[in-house]
Coordinates of C-alpha atoms and ligand atoms in Angstrom, one line a residue:
M1 CA 0.0 -0.1 -0.1
N2 CA 1.2 3.4 -0.9
E3 CA 1.2 5.1 2.6
C4 CA 2.2 8.7 1.0
P5 CA -0.9 11.2 1.1
W6 CA -0.4 12.7 -2.1
K7 CA 1.0 11.5 -5.5
L8 CA 2.7 13.4 -8.6
A9 CA 0.8 13.6 -11.7
C10 CA 1.5 14.8 -14.9
V11 CA 0.4 18.3 -16.3
D12 CA -0.3 17.1 -19.7
C13 CA -0.9 13.5 -20.0
S14 CA -2.7 10.7 -17.3
A15 CA 0.6 9.4 -16.0
E16 CA 1.1 9.3 -12.0
Y17 CA 4.0 8.7 -9.9
S18 CA 4.5 8.1 -6.2
G19 CA 4.4 11.1 -4.0
L20 CA 7.9 10.2 -3.0
A21 CA 9.5 9.6 -6.1
V22 CA 12.8 11.8 -6.9
R23 CA 11.4 12.9 -10.3
F24 CA 10.7 16.3 -11.5
R25 CA 9.4 15.8 -15.0
C26 CA 7.0 13.2 -16.3
D27 CA 8.4 10.5 -18.8
C28 CA 6.6 12.5 -21.8
G29 CA 8.5 15.4 -21.0
A30 CA 5.8 17.6 -18.9
T31 CA 6.2 18.8 -15.4
L32 CA 4.4 17.4 -12.3
D33 CA 1.8 18.4 -10.0
V34 CA 1.6 17.3 -6.2
V35 CA -2.0 16.3 -5.8
H36 CA -3.5 15.9 -2.7
D37 CA -6.6 13.8 -1.9
L38 CA -8.9 16.7 -1.2
N39 CA -11.6 14.1 -0.4
L40 CA -9.7 13.3 2.9
L41 CA -10.0 17.0 3.6
K42 CA -13.3 17.7 3.0
D43 CA -14.5 17.1 6.8
G44 CA -13.0 18.5 9.5
L45 CA -11.0 21.4 8.0
T46 CA -12.2 24.8 8.4
L47 CA -11.0 28.0 8.0
N48 CA -11.0 28.2 11.9
T49 CA -8.2 25.5 11.9
F50 CA -5.8 27.8 9.9
D51 CA -7.1 31.1 12.2
R52 CA -6.5 29.1 15.4
R53 CA -2.7 28.6 14.5
L54 CA -2.1 32.6 14.5
A55 CA -2.2 32.3 18.3
S56 CA 0.2 29.8 18.8
K57 CA 3.6 29.6 19.9
Q58 CA 4.5 26.7 17.7
I59 CA 6.9 27.4 15.3
W60 CA 5.2 25.3 12.7
D61 CA 2.1 27.1 13.3
R62 CA 3.8 30.4 13.2
S63 CA 5.1 29.8 9.8
G64 CA 3.0 31.4 7.0
V65 CA 3.5 28.1 5.0
W66 CA 3.1 25.3 7.3
R67 CA 0.0 26.9 9.2
F68 CA -1.6 25.8 5.9
S69 CA 0.3 22.3 5.9
E70 CA -3.0 20.3 5.4
L71 CA -3.2 22.0 1.9
V72 CA 0.6 22.4 1.4
L73 CA 2.4 19.1 2.6
P74 CA 1.5 17.0 5.4
L75 CA 5.0 16.5 7.2
D76 CA 5.5 15.7 10.7
P77 CA 6.8 19.2 12.0
K78 CA 10.1 17.2 12.8
E79 CA 10.4 17.0 9.3
M80 CA 10.1 20.9 8.4
V81 CA 13.0 22.7 7.7
T82 CA 11.5 26.4 8.8
K83 CA 12.7 29.6 9.7
P84 CA 9.5 30.1 10.2
E85 CA 8.7 32.4 6.9
G86 CA 5.7 34.3 5.8
N87 CA 3.6 36.6 8.1
T88 CA 4.3 39.5 5.2
N89 CA 2.2 42.6 5.7
L90 CA -0.1 44.1 3.6
Y91 CA 0.2 47.5 2.7
A92 CA -2.0 50.4 1.6
S93 CA -0.7 53.7 0.4
A94 CA -2.7 56.5 -0.8
R95 CA 0.2 57.5 -3.1
L96 CA -0.2 54.3 -5.1
A97 CA -3.9 54.4 -5.1
E98 CA -3.5 57.6 -7.0
Y99 CA -0.8 56.5 -9.0
T100 CA -2.5 53.3 -10.1
G101 CA -5.8 54.7 -9.9
I102 CA -7.4 51.9 -7.8
E103 CA -9.0 53.3 -4.7
S104 CA -8.6 50.0 -3.0
L105 CA -5.2 48.6 -3.8
L106 CA -3.3 46.3 -1.3
L107 CA 0.4 45.2 -1.4
K108 CA 1.6 42.0 -0.2
H109 CA 5.1 42.5 0.6
E110 CA 6.9 39.1 0.2
G111 CA 10.2 40.7 0.3
E112 CA 9.5 40.5 4.1
N113 CA 10.3 36.8 4.3
P114 CA 13.8 35.6 5.9
T115 CA 15.7 35.8 2.9
A116 CA 14.0 38.6 1.9
S117 CA 11.9 37.2 -1.2
F118 CA 8.8 35.1 -1.6
K119 CA 10.9 32.4 -2.6
D120 CA 11.5 31.3 1.0
R121 CA 7.9 30.1 1.0
G122 CA 8.6 27.2 -1.8
M123 CA 11.8 26.3 -0.5
T124 CA 10.9 25.5 3.4
V125 CA 9.0 22.9 1.7
G126 CA 11.7 21.9 -1.0
V127 CA 14.0 21.6 1.3
S128 CA 12.1 19.7 3.8
M129 CA 11.4 17.2 1.0
A130 CA 15.2 16.7 0.2
K131 CA 15.8 15.9 3.7
K132 CA 13.1 13.6 4.0
L133 CA 14.0 11.7 0.7
G134 CA 17.6 11.5 2.4
M135 CA 19.4 13.5 -0.4
Q136 CA 22.9 15.2 0.2
S137 CA 23.0 17.8 -1.9
V138 CA 20.6 20.2 -3.7
A139 CA 20.9 22.7 -6.6
C140 CA 19.1 25.4 -8.8
A141 CA 19.4 27.8 -11.4
S142 CA 18.6 31.3 -10.6
T143 CA 18.3 35.0 -11.3
G144 CA 19.1 35.2 -7.5
N145 CA 16.3 34.8 -5.2
T146 CA 16.1 31.3 -5.8
S147 CA 19.7 30.8 -5.0
A148 CA 19.7 33.2 -2.1
S149 CA 17.1 31.1 -0.5
M150 CA 18.3 28.0 -1.3
A151 CA 21.4 28.7 0.0
A152 CA 20.2 29.8 3.7
Y153 CA 17.5 26.7 3.7
S154 CA 20.2 24.4 3.0
A155 CA 22.9 25.6 5.2
Q156 CA 20.2 25.5 7.8
A157 CA 19.4 22.0 7.1
G158 CA 22.9 20.8 6.4
L159 CA 23.1 20.0 2.9
R160 CA 25.6 20.8 0.3
A161 CA 23.9 23.8 -2.1
L162 CA 25.2 24.3 -5.4
V163 CA 23.9 27.2 -7.5
F164 CA 24.4 28.2 -11.3
I165 CA 23.9 32.0 -11.8
P166 CA 24.1 33.9 -15.2
E167 CA 27.4 35.7 -14.9
G168 CA 27.1 39.3 -14.3
K169 CA 23.4 39.4 -14.7
I170 CA 22.3 39.2 -10.9
A171 CA 21.7 42.0 -8.5
Y172 CA 24.2 42.4 -5.7
G173 CA 22.2 41.6 -2.7
K174 CA 21.5 38.2 -4.3
L175 CA 25.1 36.9 -5.1
S176 CA 25.9 38.6 -1.8
Q177 CA 23.5 36.1 0.0
A178 CA 24.5 33.0 -2.1
L179 CA 28.3 33.3 -1.2
A180 CA 27.5 34.5 2.5
Y181 CA 25.2 31.1 3.2
G182 CA 28.1 29.2 1.9
A183 CA 26.5 27.9 -1.4
K184 CA 29.0 26.6 -3.8
T185 CA 28.5 29.6 -6.7
I186 CA 29.1 28.7 -10.4
Q187 CA 28.6 31.8 -12.6
I188 CA 27.8 30.5 -16.1
A189 CA 28.7 32.4 -18.8
G190 CA 25.2 32.6 -20.5
D191 CA 21.5 33.6 -19.4
F192 CA 19.3 32.0 -17.0
D193 CA 17.6 29.9 -19.7
I194 CA 21.0 28.3 -20.1
A195 CA 21.6 27.8 -16.8
M196 CA 18.5 26.2 -15.9
Q197 CA 19.1 23.9 -18.9
L198 CA 22.4 22.4 -17.4
V199 CA 21.3 22.8 -14.0
E200 CA 18.6 20.0 -14.9
Q201 CA 21.1 17.8 -16.8
V202 CA 23.6 18.1 -13.9
C203 CA 21.1 17.2 -11.1
A204 CA 19.9 14.4 -13.1
D205 CA 23.7 12.8 -13.8
Q206 CA 24.7 13.6 -10.5
G207 CA 21.7 12.4 -8.4
I208 CA 21.4 15.7 -7.1
Y209 CA 17.9 17.3 -5.6
L210 CA 16.7 20.0 -8.0
L211 CA 15.0 23.0 -6.3
N212 CA 13.7 25.3 -9.0
S213 CA 10.3 25.6 -9.1
I214 CA 10.0 23.1 -11.6
N215 CA 10.3 20.8 -8.2
P216 CA 6.5 20.5 -7.6
F217 CA 7.1 20.6 -4.0
R218 CA 8.3 24.1 -4.1
I219 CA 4.9 24.7 -5.7
E220 CA 2.9 23.7 -3.0
G221 CA 4.8 26.1 -0.4
Q222 CA 4.3 28.9 -2.9
K223 CA 0.5 28.6 -2.6
A224 CA 0.6 29.9 0.6
I225 CA 1.2 33.2 -0.5
G226 CA -2.6 33.2 -1.5
F227 CA -3.7 31.5 1.5
E228 CA -2.1 34.0 3.7
L229 CA -3.2 36.7 1.7
L230 CA -6.8 35.5 1.7
Q231 CA -6.5 34.9 5.6
D232 CA -5.2 38.5 6.1
L233 CA -8.4 39.8 4.3
S234 CA -10.4 37.5 6.7
W235 CA -11.2 35.1 3.9
E236 CA -12.7 37.8 1.7
V237 CA -11.8 37.3 -1.8
P238 CA -10.4 40.5 -3.7
D239 CA -11.3 41.0 -7.4
W240 CA -7.8 40.5 -8.4
I241 CA -4.2 39.3 -7.5
V242 CA -1.5 40.7 -9.5
L243 CA 2.0 39.5 -9.7
P244 CA 5.1 39.3 -11.9
G245 CA 5.9 36.4 -14.2
G246 CA 9.3 35.1 -14.9
N247 CA 9.7 31.6 -14.4
L248 CA 6.2 31.4 -13.7
G249 CA 6.1 29.0 -10.5
N250 CA 4.6 31.9 -8.4
S251 CA 1.4 32.1 -10.7
S252 CA 0.9 28.4 -11.2
A253 CA 0.9 28.3 -7.3
I254 CA -1.3 30.7 -6.2
S255 CA -3.7 29.6 -8.7
K256 CA -3.5 25.9 -8.1
G257 CA -3.9 26.6 -4.0
L258 CA -6.9 29.0 -4.5
G259 CA -8.3 26.4 -6.7
E260 CA -8.1 23.9 -4.2
L261 CA -9.6 26.2 -1.4
E262 CA -12.8 26.5 -3.6
T263 CA -12.9 23.0 -4.4
L264 CA -12.8 22.2 -0.9
G265 CA -15.7 24.7 -0.5
L266 CA -13.8 27.2 1.6
I267 CA -14.0 30.2 -0.5
K268 CA -16.8 30.8 -2.7
K269 CA -15.3 32.2 -5.6
L270 CA -11.7 32.8 -7.1
P271 CA -9.9 36.3 -7.7
R272 CA -9.2 37.2 -10.9
M273 CA -5.0 36.7 -11.6
A274 CA -3.2 39.2 -13.6
V275 CA 0.5 37.7 -14.5
I276 CA 2.6 40.9 -15.4
Q277 CA 5.8 40.3 -17.7
A278 CA 8.7 42.7 -18.6
A279 CA 8.4 43.6 -22.4
G280 CA 11.5 42.0 -23.2
A281 CA 10.9 38.7 -21.4
N282 CA 7.5 37.9 -22.2
P283 CA 6.6 34.9 -23.9
L284 CA 3.6 34.2 -21.7
Y285 CA 2.2 37.3 -23.0
T286 CA 2.7 36.4 -26.7
A287 CA 1.5 33.0 -25.7
F288 CA -1.9 34.4 -23.9
S289 CA -2.3 36.6 -26.4
T290 CA -1.8 34.7 -29.6
D291 CA -3.6 31.7 -27.9
K292 CA -0.8 29.4 -28.7
D293 CA 1.9 27.2 -27.0
L294 CA 4.6 29.2 -25.8
V295 CA 7.6 29.9 -28.1
P296 CA 10.7 30.9 -26.0
V297 CA 12.1 34.4 -26.4
Q298 CA 15.9 34.3 -27.3
N299 CA 17.8 36.8 -25.5
A300 CA 15.4 37.7 -23.0
D301 CA 16.1 41.3 -21.5
T302 CA 14.9 43.8 -18.8
I303 CA 16.2 45.9 -16.0
A304 CA 14.2 43.6 -13.7
T305 CA 16.7 41.0 -13.7
A306 CA 14.6 38.5 -11.8
I307 CA 12.3 37.9 -14.4
K308 CA 15.0 38.0 -17.4
I309 CA 13.6 34.4 -18.5
G310 CA 12.7 33.7 -21.9
N311 CA 11.9 30.3 -21.3
P312 CA 10.0 29.6 -18.3
V313 CA 9.6 26.0 -17.1
S314 CA 5.9 26.5 -15.7
W315 CA 3.9 28.1 -18.5
R316 CA 1.5 25.3 -18.8
K317 CA 0.7 25.4 -15.3
S318 CA 0.5 29.3 -15.4
L319 CA -1.7 29.2 -18.2
R320 CA -3.8 26.6 -16.5
G321 CA -4.1 28.9 -13.6
I322 CA -4.8 31.9 -15.3
A323 CA -7.7 30.2 -17.8
A324 CA -9.3 28.8 -13.9
T325 CA -9.5 32.3 -12.8
N326 CA -10.7 34.2 -15.7
G327 CA -7.2 36.2 -15.6
L328 CA -4.8 37.4 -18.2
V329 CA -1.2 38.7 -18.9
E330 CA 0.0 42.2 -19.3
Q331 CA 3.3 43.4 -20.4
V332 CA 5.0 46.4 -19.2
S333 CA 8.4 48.7 -20.3
D334 CA 11.4 48.7 -18.3
Q335 CA 10.6 52.4 -18.4
E336 CA 7.1 51.6 -16.9
I337 CA 8.9 49.4 -14.2
M338 CA 11.3 51.6 -13.2
D339 CA 8.8 54.8 -12.6
A340 CA 6.4 52.5 -10.7
K341 CA 9.4 51.2 -8.3
A342 CA 10.3 54.8 -7.8
Q343 CA 6.5 55.4 -6.5
V344 CA 6.6 52.0 -4.6
D345 CA 10.0 53.1 -2.7
A346 CA 8.9 56.8 -2.2
A347 CA 5.6 55.3 -0.7
G348 CA 7.8 53.9 1.9
I349 CA 7.2 50.7 1.1
G350 CA 9.9 49.7 -1.5
A351 CA 10.5 46.8 -3.6
E352 CA 13.2 45.3 -6.3
P353 CA 12.3 46.3 -9.9
A354 CA 10.6 42.8 -10.6
S355 CA 8.3 43.2 -8.0
C356 CA 7.3 46.8 -9.3
A357 CA 6.2 45.4 -12.5
T358 CA 2.8 44.4 -10.4
V359 CA 2.2 48.2 -9.9
A360 CA 2.9 49.3 -13.3
G361 CA 1.0 46.3 -14.6
A362 CA -1.8 47.6 -12.3
K363 CA -1.5 50.8 -13.5
K364 CA -1.8 49.9 -17.1
L365 CA -4.7 47.4 -16.7
V366 CA -6.9 50.1 -15.1
E367 CA -5.7 52.8 -17.9
R368 CA -7.0 49.9 -20.7
G369 CA -10.3 49.4 -18.4
V370 CA -9.6 45.9 -17.6
I371 CA -9.6 46.7 -13.9
K372 CA -12.2 49.0 -12.6
K373 CA -11.0 51.9 -10.3
D374 CA -13.3 50.5 -7.5
E375 CA -12.6 46.9 -7.7
K376 CA -10.4 45.3 -4.8
V377 CA -7.0 44.9 -6.1
C378 CA -3.9 43.0 -4.3
G379 CA -0.6 43.1 -5.7
I380 CA 2.2 41.3 -4.8
L381 CA 5.6 42.4 -4.0
T382 CA 7.9 39.6 -4.6
G383 CA 11.6 40.7 -3.4
H384 CA 12.9 43.6 -0.9
L385 CA 14.2 47.2 -2.1
L386 CA 18.3 46.1 -1.1
K387 CA 18.0 42.9 -3.3
D388 CA 19.0 45.6 -6.2
P389 CA 20.6 48.8 -4.6
D390 CA 22.4 49.6 -8.0
A391 CA 19.0 50.0 -9.7
V392 CA 17.9 52.5 -7.4
V393 CA 21.1 54.4 -7.0
G394 CA 21.4 54.4 -10.9
Y395 CA 18.0 55.8 -11.2
H396 CA 18.2 58.5 -9.0
K397 CA 21.6 59.4 -10.3
G398 CA 20.1 59.4 -13.8
T399 CA 22.9 56.7 -14.7
L400 CA 20.9 53.8 -16.3
D401 CA 20.8 53.3 -20.1
N402 CA 17.5 54.1 -21.9
I403 CA 15.8 55.0 -18.6
E404 CA 14.4 58.6 -17.8
S405 CA 14.5 59.3 -14.2
N406 CA 11.0 60.4 -14.2
F407 CA 10.7 60.7 -10.2
Q408 CA 14.4 61.6 -9.4
N409 CA 15.7 62.2 -6.0
A410 CA 19.5 62.6 -6.7
P411 CA 22.0 62.8 -4.0
I412 CA 23.2 66.5 -3.4
S413 CA 27.3 66.7 -3.0
V414 CA 28.5 69.8 -1.0
P415 CA 31.8 70.9 0.4
A416 CA 32.2 70.4 4.1
E417 CA 31.3 74.0 4.8
L418 CA 28.2 75.0 7.0
E419 CA 27.1 77.4 4.7
A420 CA 27.0 75.2 1.8
V421 CA 25.0 72.6 3.7
L422 CA 22.5 75.0 4.5
K423 CA 22.2 76.4 1.0
A424 CA 21.7 73.0 0.0
I425 CA 18.8 72.1 2.3
S426 CA 17.3 75.6 2.0
D427 CA 15.3 74.7 -1.1
Ligands
F0G1 N1 9.8 38.5 -8.6 C1 11.0 38.3 -8.1 C2 11.8 39.2 -7.0 C3 11.9 37.0 -8.4 O1 13.1 36.9 -7.8 C4 11.2 36.2 -9.5 C5 11.9 35.1 -10.0 C6 9.5 36.6 -10.0 C7 9.4 37.4 -9.4 C8 9.2 35.8 -10.5 O2 8.5 34.7 -10.6 O3 9.5 32.9 -11.5 O4 7.7 32.2 -10.1 O5 7.3 33.6 -11.9 N2 12.7 34.7 -9.4 C9 13.4 33.4 -10.1 C10 14.9 33.2 -9.4 C11 13.6 32.6 -11.3 O6 15.6 32.4 -9.5 O7 15.1 33.8 -8.2 P1 8.2 33.3 -10.9

């Protein structure tokens, strides 16, 4: 008898595998889902179960991922590698309401996770599974945040960590984290898409556990962004969830989780999901707009290096989730991203460039009449402002290529004299 309460199922064909199989693709080549037996949960699991845990002192209840463990992965608390993660704030801002034209805009700041990005939610589950399966080494390709998170969680778990990053193309905050947490850091002379292909091959050859979001357990953890967001809202479902799309694990995860809540009857409707891509790295936008399979973008390019991805692994899952939520895909230019970022930062919230595609995209969707001004919109800010200080300083100094600093706050240099300082602060 298979004692594992979940199984793995192909997103494309009808193949199924043991929930404890170490595999990341179906024999047909498509990606895999973790499938829970929701019938087992139908009796007994209520939203109150999750709310009660908010008052608990146990680390697994305090985690904004493991608090929802029945829907994420029913591990024994002893098996959980947790810091704990989640419990991120939801911000309102008059400045951003005015900027986007959305009266009720709330931003959930996933940059407030332990390693300062949303990746920690998936990583706590992925690294816990690596331990459970007896793996010694873990690896990922990354535009920076996944590697930072994997390096931290694997250090905590005592696993050997290998990260593959596109050389010179990840933000400094993220590179620093991978080095600091002790991951062996391989800089590939190529882009993320090549690094991703290589890491899949290396993991298959060497028996190393792959912790990109192609790993279906990463997706299970990331579902908790949606669960916690609804819990923050006292389980009132907003009209829209807006988030950036790169490798497309996050949009896949949030829609999967909310779909499961609906299947269980715990919520009565789904929010519409808007996935925002950078115009220079927009394969999902094109696939959605043309109603065709995804065609990879060669040499993807955007200042938002976190989402500089031309061949996203989870595109099928992402499109499935967009369809299930009656959602859509929008694209924004680097100029729109950086101006939105200046506004998010000046609101006192702050986030890295890719995160601010969310706000740029929400603004654009209002201008296009898709999002109505009086609808309730929740945006996800995926990473912390300090992940990419070069983008901030470059914008405010006016030194970024092909970007106008429309909301500039340039530093002022003065001689070390009182008179000069007084003059500088007088206007
Ligand atoms: N925002 C940030 C800050 C990210 O780091 C990423 C992805 C995304 C958005 C896009 O999320 O891939 O689930 O669609 N970063 C990955 C990484 C690719 O390697 O850190 P996605």
